[in-house]
Amino acid sequence: MIMKKKVLLLALVLCLAMFGWACGNDDADVPGDAAGDAAGDSTTDEEDIPPSMSDLYKLYDGMNMDDYVKLGDYKGIKVEEILPLEITDEHIQAELDALCAMAGDPGRPIQEGDTARINYAGRMDGKLFDGGSGTTDLVIGSGQFIDGFEEGLIGASVGESVELQLNFPDPYTVNPDYSGAPVEFTVVVTAIAPAEPVELTDAHVARNTEYNTVEEYKAWLLEELTEISENEAHMQMMAAAWTDVVDGSKIKKLPEEAVAIYAENVKSTYEYYAAMAGMSYDEFVEQYSGATAEDFNKEIDAYAEAMTTEDLVFFAILRAENMSLTDEEYEAGRQLFITENLGYADEKDFYENVGKDVESYLGEGVLEVELLRAEVQEMILENAEIK
């Protein structure tokens, strides 16, 4: 099996936009006012925090799956073949254009209008706070962060670390208790994209990639895009096979507690963003979904039931096949998740920016379960009849 395919599948499970709770810290990747992200969580009582994915998976541990689901066929099912997209010169050119748009001379400092890729860590009273750390592409002058943040990066170069001594706005409507309060950010610039595209030359390629010439880089692009296309086709077939297996299984009953955990966490995520926007839950839902809160809650309930159904089928197959991960398989998946899905250079880079290891970030046991979920779905496709 190709581990990269498994990790790509894992991304679909763990990186759903509506599930901030899936990553243990629901504002770690929220763009916008960095200080505002922190303020939203600071007043949350511990008893108000909904159960996590880790809690959910522990709940399944104590269940006899035979009481909840009767599996249908999951080996030998028929799956229609999906051919990978053929990579053309137009695909290659699009990537070359992106290189010129998103990467400039590393020696050139940040200017107004540039897009800077940064790692940032915010501290209040000397302590990291939730939502104040992350990685983002920031357009300098966009006003995405609090006053002084973007201005303080002008003149910085790639690899440079900048210390910003700032204050929350006063008044600060996101959290009035933080109005005017001091906050310190450590910002590391990892890339700078000029407002205007740069010329594609061998020198530009050598500065910004692992290759020395345009032709070498184009050859690599063809190979890389072909692999991505093949993986996408593979994942589409795997998803189709999985859907057939779920549809072919009979659910005897749904565990109400599991359904409730899913529904509660989806709703709590929307409640969080509603509070960040200074709106009630009903107002936020109606404005951004076009549905009434009552209808939207019904959609959440249906989604929670569908997710619980998939969980039951997955855990039933997992136990029927007695599947597990070796230490080597787990570590390989763990490292790829950090680099491929989360975008960090390595485990050390992740810890320095997030302030915790990946297991703490996701929740106890979550990564292992999701790697196993990918294994189960891969096994189903491997045993399918491709037509």
Short mmCIF file of C-alpha atoms in Angstrom, two decimals:
data_model
loop_
_atom_site.label_atom_id
_atom_site.label_comp_id
_atom_site.label_asym_id
_atom_site.label_seq_id
_atom_site.Cartn_x
_atom_site.Cartn_y
_atom_site.Cartn_z
CA MET A 1 0.00 0.00 0.00
CA ILE A 2 1.07 3.57 -0.59
CA MET A 3 1.18 5.36 2.76
CA LYS A 4 0.79 8.74 1.07
CA LYS A 5 -2.61 7.65 -0.21
CA LYS A 6 -3.64 6.71 3.30
CA VAL A 7 -2.58 10.07 4.66
CA LEU A 8 -4.47 11.87 1.88
CA LEU A 9 -7.53 9.92 2.93
CA LEU A 10 -6.82 10.79 6.54
CA ALA A 11 -6.94 14.46 5.58
CA LEU A 12 -10.52 14.02 4.42
CA VAL A 13 -11.47 12.65 7.81
CA LEU A 14 -9.57 15.02 10.07
CA CYS A 15 -9.67 18.32 8.19
CA LEU A 16 -13.40 18.88 7.71
CA ALA A 17 -13.92 22.62 7.93
CA MET A 18 -16.89 22.30 10.27
CA PHE A 19 -14.99 20.13 12.75
CA GLY A 20 -12.62 22.44 14.57
CA TRP A 21 -13.16 20.04 17.47
CA ALA A 22 -11.49 17.25 15.51
CA CYS A 23 -8.11 18.80 16.14
CA GLY A 24 -8.42 19.28 19.85
CA ASN A 25 -8.04 23.05 19.55
CA ASP A 26 -10.87 24.58 17.61
CA ASP A 27 -9.15 27.87 16.89
CA ALA A 28 -5.67 26.71 15.99
CA ASP A 29 -6.22 27.30 12.28
CA VAL A 30 -8.77 30.09 12.32
CA PRO A 31 -7.62 32.92 10.07
CA GLY A 32 -8.12 36.56 10.84
CA ASP A 33 -7.59 38.54 14.00
CA ALA A 34 -5.05 36.38 15.80
CA ALA A 35 -5.74 38.00 19.13
CA GLY A 36 -9.47 37.59 18.58
CA ASP A 37 -9.08 33.87 18.15
CA ALA A 38 -7.67 33.62 21.62
CA ALA A 39 -10.26 35.81 23.24
CA GLY A 40 -13.13 33.58 22.18
CA ASP A 41 -11.86 30.58 24.13
CA SER A 42 -10.51 32.32 27.18
CA THR A 43 -13.91 32.62 28.84
CA THR A 44 -15.10 29.08 28.08
CA ASP A 45 -15.83 27.04 31.19
CA GLU A 46 -14.38 23.54 31.12
CA GLU A 47 -17.80 21.99 31.68
CA ASP A 48 -19.04 23.75 28.52
CA ILE A 49 -16.43 22.09 26.30
CA PRO A 50 -18.13 19.34 24.28
CA PRO A 51 -16.75 15.79 24.14
CA SER A 52 -13.91 15.30 21.68
CA MET A 53 -13.21 12.72 18.99
CA SER A 54 -11.06 10.96 21.56
CA ASP A 55 -14.07 10.67 23.86
CA LEU A 56 -16.15 9.40 20.96
CA TYR A 57 -13.69 6.66 20.04
CA LYS A 58 -13.40 5.57 23.65
CA LEU A 59 -17.18 5.21 23.63
CA TYR A 60 -16.99 2.81 20.68
CA ASP A 61 -14.35 0.74 22.51
CA GLY A 62 -16.98 -0.44 24.97
CA MET A 63 -19.57 -1.39 22.37
CA ASN A 64 -20.42 -4.82 20.96
CA MET A 65 -20.76 -3.97 17.28
CA ASP A 66 -23.05 -6.96 16.68
CA ASP A 67 -25.68 -5.12 18.70
CA TYR A 68 -25.61 -2.19 16.30
CA VAL A 69 -24.70 -3.31 12.78
CA LYS A 70 -24.88 -6.34 10.49
CA LEU A 71 -22.19 -6.04 7.86
CA GLY A 72 -22.91 -6.71 4.22
CA ASP A 73 -20.29 -7.77 1.71
CA TYR A 74 -17.08 -5.79 1.96
CA LYS A 75 -14.82 -8.07 -0.04
CA GLY A 76 -15.29 -8.74 -3.72
CA ILE A 77 -17.59 -5.77 -4.30
CA LYS A 78 -17.64 -4.28 -7.80
CA VAL A 79 -16.09 -0.86 -8.32
CA GLU A 80 -16.02 1.09 -11.54
CA GLU A 81 -12.50 1.99 -12.65
CA ILE A 82 -11.64 5.69 -12.62
CA LEU A 83 -8.73 6.66 -14.83
CA PRO A 84 -6.35 9.39 -13.65
CA LEU A 85 -6.40 12.78 -15.33
CA GLU A 86 -3.77 13.09 -18.07
CA ILE A 87 -1.31 15.86 -17.20
CA THR A 88 -0.91 18.37 -20.02
CA ASP A 89 1.35 21.34 -20.77
CA GLU A 90 -1.41 23.57 -19.42
CA HIS A 91 -1.21 21.88 -16.02
CA ILE A 92 2.56 22.31 -15.95
CA GLN A 93 2.29 25.98 -16.94
CA ALA A 94 -0.20 26.66 -14.19
CA GLU A 95 2.31 25.38 -11.64
CA LEU A 96 5.09 27.48 -13.16
CA ASP A 97 2.86 30.54 -12.99
CA ALA A 98 2.14 29.74 -9.35
CA LEU A 99 5.87 29.53 -8.61
CA CYS A 100 6.39 32.98 -10.08
CA ALA A 101 3.41 34.36 -8.19
CA MET A 102 4.14 32.79 -4.82
CA ALA A 103 7.91 32.83 -4.48
CA GLY A 104 10.31 35.71 -4.86
CA ASP A 105 13.98 36.32 -4.17
CA PRO A 106 14.60 35.06 -0.62
CA GLY A 107 16.91 38.02 -0.04
CA ARG A 108 14.18 40.54 -0.81
CA PRO A 109 12.52 41.94 2.34
CA ILE A 110 8.78 42.21 2.81
CA GLN A 111 7.07 45.19 1.22
CA GLU A 112 3.53 46.52 1.38
CA GLY A 113 1.23 44.34 -0.73
CA ASP A 114 3.45 41.24 -0.56
CA THR A 115 2.12 37.91 0.64
CA ALA A 116 4.24 36.59 3.48
CA ARG A 117 4.09 33.01 4.68
CA ILE A 118 4.64 33.16 8.42
CA ASN A 119 4.73 31.03 11.53
CA TYR A 120 3.53 33.05 14.51
CA ALA A 121 3.24 32.44 18.24
CA GLY A 122 1.39 34.86 20.52
CA ARG A 123 1.93 35.26 24.25
CA MET A 124 0.05 37.10 26.95
CA ASP A 125 1.77 37.53 30.27
CA GLY A 126 4.56 35.39 28.85
CA LYS A 127 2.32 32.41 28.12
CA LEU A 128 1.16 30.96 24.79
CA PHE A 129 -2.59 31.26 24.35
CA ASP A 130 -5.01 29.18 22.29
CA GLY A 131 -5.55 30.60 18.83
CA GLY A 132 -2.55 32.89 19.00
CA SER A 133 -0.23 30.55 17.14
CA GLY A 134 -0.29 29.16 13.64
CA THR A 135 0.93 29.29 10.06
CA THR A 136 -0.68 31.48 7.41
CA ASP A 137 -0.18 33.35 4.15
CA LEU A 138 -0.66 36.98 5.07
CA VAL A 139 -1.15 39.83 2.60
CA ILE A 140 0.70 42.77 4.10
CA GLY A 141 -1.72 45.66 4.39
CA SER A 142 -4.87 43.54 4.33
CA GLY A 143 -5.76 44.30 7.94
CA GLN A 144 -6.19 40.62 8.68
CA PHE A 145 -4.35 40.85 12.01
CA ILE A 146 -4.49 43.42 14.79
CA ASP A 147 -2.99 46.87 14.30
CA GLY A 148 0.80 46.88 14.15
CA PHE A 149 1.17 43.21 13.26
CA GLU A 150 1.45 43.55 9.50
CA GLU A 151 3.28 46.87 9.63
CA GLY A 152 5.83 45.29 11.95
CA LEU A 153 6.76 42.69 9.32
CA ILE A 154 7.70 45.19 6.60
CA GLY A 155 11.43 44.98 6.00
CA ALA A 156 11.80 41.43 7.35
CA SER A 157 13.40 38.76 5.13
CA VAL A 158 12.89 35.02 4.76
CA GLY A 159 14.23 33.18 7.80
CA GLU A 160 14.09 36.25 10.00
CA SER A 161 12.35 36.19 13.37
CA VAL A 162 10.46 39.32 14.37
CA GLU A 163 9.28 40.22 17.87
CA LEU A 164 6.15 42.37 17.94
CA GLN A 165 5.06 44.13 21.11
CA LEU A 166 1.43 45.06 20.47
CA ASN A 167 -1.85 45.78 22.18
CA PHE A 168 -5.38 44.66 21.59
CA PRO A 169 -7.58 47.35 20.11
CA ASP A 170 -9.43 49.52 22.59
CA PRO A 171 -12.34 48.95 22.53
CA TYR A 172 -12.02 45.32 21.50
CA THR A 173 -15.49 44.08 20.55
CA VAL A 174 -14.55 40.40 20.26
CA ASN A 175 -13.73 40.31 23.96
CA PRO A 176 -14.06 43.59 25.88
CA ASP A 177 -11.97 42.17 28.75
CA TYR A 178 -8.96 42.24 26.41
CA SER A 179 -9.39 45.85 25.33
CA GLY A 180 -6.00 47.55 25.27
CA ALA A 181 -4.23 44.54 26.81
CA PRO A 182 -0.59 43.92 25.77
CA VAL A 183 0.29 40.93 23.61
CA GLU A 184 3.63 39.74 22.21
CA PHE A 185 4.05 37.86 18.93
CA THR A 186 7.11 36.00 17.69
CA VAL A 187 6.86 35.78 13.92
CA VAL A 188 9.14 33.80 11.60
CA VAL A 189 8.97 34.61 7.90
CA THR A 190 9.29 31.44 5.79
CA ALA A 191 8.45 32.80 2.32
CA ILE A 192 7.69 36.07 0.57
CA ALA A 193 5.56 36.42 -2.56
CA PRO A 194 5.85 39.80 -4.28
CA ALA A 195 2.69 41.58 -5.41
CA GLU A 196 3.83 41.25 -9.03
CA PRO A 197 4.94 37.88 -10.51
CA VAL A 198 8.65 37.41 -11.07
CA GLU A 199 10.28 36.15 -14.27
CA LEU A 200 10.72 32.39 -14.61
CA THR A 201 14.45 31.73 -14.91
CA ASP A 202 16.89 29.00 -13.91
CA ALA A 203 18.09 31.26 -11.12
CA HIS A 204 14.55 31.74 -9.80
CA VAL A 205 13.91 27.99 -9.88
CA ALA A 206 17.20 27.28 -8.11
CA ARG A 207 16.40 29.83 -5.39
CA ASN A 208 12.95 28.51 -4.64
CA THR A 209 12.97 24.77 -5.39
CA GLU A 210 15.29 21.80 -5.08
CA TYR A 211 16.06 21.98 -8.80
CA ASN A 212 18.66 23.97 -10.73
CA THR A 213 16.92 24.65 -14.02
CA VAL A 214 13.45 25.27 -15.38
CA GLU A 215 13.60 22.04 -17.37
CA GLU A 216 14.53 19.96 -14.32
CA TYR A 217 11.67 21.51 -12.39
CA LYS A 218 9.21 20.88 -15.24
CA ALA A 219 10.24 17.22 -15.35
CA TRP A 220 9.64 16.92 -11.63
CA LEU A 221 6.27 18.67 -11.95
CA LEU A 222 5.14 16.14 -14.56
CA GLU A 223 6.08 13.27 -12.27
CA GLU A 224 4.54 14.87 -9.18
CA LEU A 225 1.28 15.92 -10.85
CA THR A 226 0.94 12.48 -12.41
CA GLU A 227 1.29 10.87 -8.98
CA ILE A 228 -1.27 13.28 -7.52
CA SER A 229 -3.69 12.50 -10.35
CA GLU A 230 -3.26 8.77 -9.81
CA ASN A 231 -3.81 9.19 -6.07
CA GLU A 232 -6.97 11.21 -6.65
CA ALA A 233 -8.39 8.55 -8.96
CA HIS A 234 -7.46 5.90 -6.40
CA MET A 235 -9.18 7.84 -3.63
CA GLN A 236 -12.33 8.33 -5.70
CA MET A 237 -12.56 4.57 -6.26
CA MET A 238 -11.88 3.97 -2.58
CA ALA A 239 -14.65 6.40 -1.63
CA ALA A 240 -17.07 4.72 -4.03
CA ALA A 241 -16.22 1.30 -2.61
CA TRP A 242 -16.65 2.54 0.94
CA THR A 243 -20.05 4.06 0.12
CA ASP A 244 -21.21 0.74 -1.31
CA VAL A 245 -20.05 -1.11 1.80
CA VAL A 246 -21.82 1.31 4.13
CA ASP A 247 -25.00 1.22 2.04
CA GLY A 248 -24.88 -2.58 2.00
CA SER A 249 -24.68 -2.87 5.77
CA LYS A 250 -27.76 -2.95 8.01
CA ILE A 251 -27.85 -0.67 11.02
CA LYS A 252 -29.82 -2.27 13.83
CA LYS A 253 -29.75 0.84 16.00
CA LEU A 254 -27.62 3.93 16.42
CA PRO A 255 -25.86 4.61 19.73
CA GLU A 256 -27.58 7.79 20.87
CA GLU A 257 -24.56 9.05 22.79
CA ALA A 258 -22.33 8.88 19.71
CA VAL A 259 -24.89 10.69 17.57
CA ALA A 260 -25.21 13.34 20.27
CA ILE A 261 -21.44 13.86 20.40
CA TYR A 262 -21.28 14.50 16.67
CA ALA A 263 -24.29 16.84 16.70
CA GLU A 264 -23.14 18.72 19.78
CA ASN A 265 -19.69 19.34 18.38
CA VAL A 266 -20.92 20.56 15.01
CA LYS A 267 -23.33 22.93 16.69
CA SER A 268 -20.75 24.14 19.20
CA THR A 269 -18.39 24.99 16.33
CA TYR A 270 -21.04 27.18 14.72
CA GLU A 271 -21.85 28.72 18.10
CA TYR A 272 -18.18 29.61 18.50
CA TYR A 273 -17.99 31.34 15.13
CA ALA A 274 -21.29 33.08 15.80
CA ALA A 275 -19.84 34.50 19.02
CA MET A 276 -16.71 35.58 17.16
CA ALA A 277 -18.93 37.45 14.70
CA GLY A 278 -20.91 39.06 17.51
CA MET A 279 -24.09 37.24 16.45
CA SER A 280 -26.50 34.76 17.95
CA TYR A 281 -26.40 31.18 16.70
CA ASP A 282 -29.72 31.60 14.90
CA GLU A 283 -28.59 34.82 13.21
CA PHE A 284 -25.27 33.32 12.12
CA VAL A 285 -26.84 30.18 10.68
CA GLU A 286 -29.51 32.09 8.78
CA GLN A 287 -27.00 34.57 7.36
CA TYR A 288 -24.35 32.08 6.26
CA SER A 289 -26.43 29.03 5.33
CA GLY A 290 -29.70 30.58 4.22
CA ALA A 291 -31.60 28.08 6.38
CA THR A 292 -33.49 28.63 9.58
CA ALA A 293 -31.81 27.41 12.74
CA GLU A 294 -34.48 24.73 13.08
CA ASP A 295 -33.86 23.37 9.57
CA PHE A 296 -30.11 23.65 10.01
CA ASN A 297 -30.25 21.66 13.25
CA LYS A 298 -32.12 18.94 11.37
CA GLU A 299 -29.28 18.85 8.84
CA ILE A 300 -26.80 18.56 11.70
CA ASP A 301 -28.77 15.64 13.17
CA ALA A 302 -28.82 13.88 9.80
CA TYR A 303 -25.09 14.44 9.41
CA ALA A 304 -24.42 13.10 12.92
CA GLU A 305 -26.42 9.96 12.17
CA ALA A 306 -24.56 9.44 8.88
CA MET A 307 -21.16 9.82 10.56
CA THR A 308 -22.15 7.44 13.34
CA THR A 309 -23.32 4.92 10.74
CA GLU A 310 -19.93 5.05 9.03
CA ASP A 311 -18.18 4.65 12.37
CA LEU A 312 -20.18 1.53 13.19
CA VAL A 313 -19.36 -0.09 9.85
CA PHE A 314 -15.69 0.84 10.17
CA PHE A 315 -15.26 -0.50 13.69
CA ALA A 316 -17.17 -3.67 12.84
CA ILE A 317 -14.87 -4.40 9.89
CA LEU A 318 -11.79 -3.45 11.90
CA ARG A 319 -12.67 -5.99 14.56
CA ALA A 320 -13.81 -8.66 12.11
CA GLU A 321 -10.46 -8.45 10.32
CA ASN A 322 -8.49 -8.00 13.55
CA MET A 323 -6.54 -5.18 11.94
CA SER A 324 -3.88 -3.15 13.74
CA LEU A 325 -0.86 -0.99 13.02
CA THR A 326 2.73 -1.88 13.68
CA ASP A 327 4.85 0.73 15.44
CA GLU A 328 6.60 1.42 12.14
CA GLU A 329 3.31 1.94 10.27
CA TYR A 330 2.00 4.27 12.95
CA GLU A 331 5.17 6.35 13.00
CA ALA A 332 5.27 6.58 9.21
CA GLY A 333 1.68 7.79 9.13
CA ARG A 334 2.33 10.17 11.99
CA GLN A 335 5.29 11.81 10.29
CA LEU A 336 3.46 12.13 6.97
CA PHE A 337 0.46 13.66 8.72
CA ILE A 338 2.68 16.33 10.30
CA THR A 339 4.43 17.19 7.04
CA GLU A 340 1.87 16.46 4.30
CA ASN A 341 -1.38 17.40 6.03
CA LEU A 342 -0.38 19.99 8.61
CA GLY A 343 2.42 21.52 6.53
CA TYR A 344 5.21 21.55 9.12
CA ALA A 345 8.81 20.73 8.31
CA ASP A 346 9.02 18.03 10.97
CA GLU A 347 7.86 17.09 14.45
CA LYS A 348 10.10 19.68 16.10
CA ASP A 349 8.72 22.44 13.88
CA PHE A 350 5.18 21.36 14.73
CA TYR A 351 5.85 21.38 18.48
CA GLU A 352 7.57 24.75 18.43
CA ASN A 353 4.61 26.34 16.66
CA VAL A 354 1.71 24.53 18.30
CA GLY A 355 3.14 23.96 21.76
CA LYS A 356 2.06 20.31 21.97
CA ASP A 357 2.71 17.02 20.20
CA VAL A 358 0.40 15.75 17.47
CA GLU A 359 -1.33 13.25 19.79
CA SER A 360 -2.26 16.02 22.20
CA TYR A 361 -3.31 18.23 19.29
CA LEU A 362 -5.69 15.62 17.84
CA GLY A 363 -6.69 13.88 21.05
CA GLU A 364 -5.62 10.59 22.56
CA GLY A 365 -5.93 7.70 20.10
CA VAL A 366 -7.45 9.75 17.29
CA LEU A 367 -4.55 9.52 14.86
CA GLU A 368 -4.27 5.76 15.30
CA VAL A 369 -7.99 5.26 14.66
CA GLU A 370 -7.95 7.40 11.53
CA LEU A 371 -4.88 5.65 10.14
CA LEU A 372 -6.72 2.39 10.71
CA ARG A 373 -9.79 3.81 9.00
CA ALA A 374 -7.63 4.48 5.96
CA GLU A 375 -6.25 0.93 6.18
CA VAL A 376 -9.77 -0.52 6.23
CA GLN A 377 -10.88 1.46 3.21
CA GLU A 378 -7.67 0.54 1.37
CA MET A 379 -8.27 -3.13 2.17
CA ILE A 380 -11.81 -2.93 0.76
CA LEU A 381 -10.55 -1.52 -2.54
CA GLU A 382 -7.69 -4.02 -2.75
CA ASN A 383 -10.24 -6.83 -2.48
CA ALA A 384 -12.73 -5.24 -4.88
CA GLU A 385 -13.47 -6.28 -8.44
CA ILE A 386 -12.49 -3.34 -10.66
CA LYS A 387 -14.74 -3.21 -13.70
#
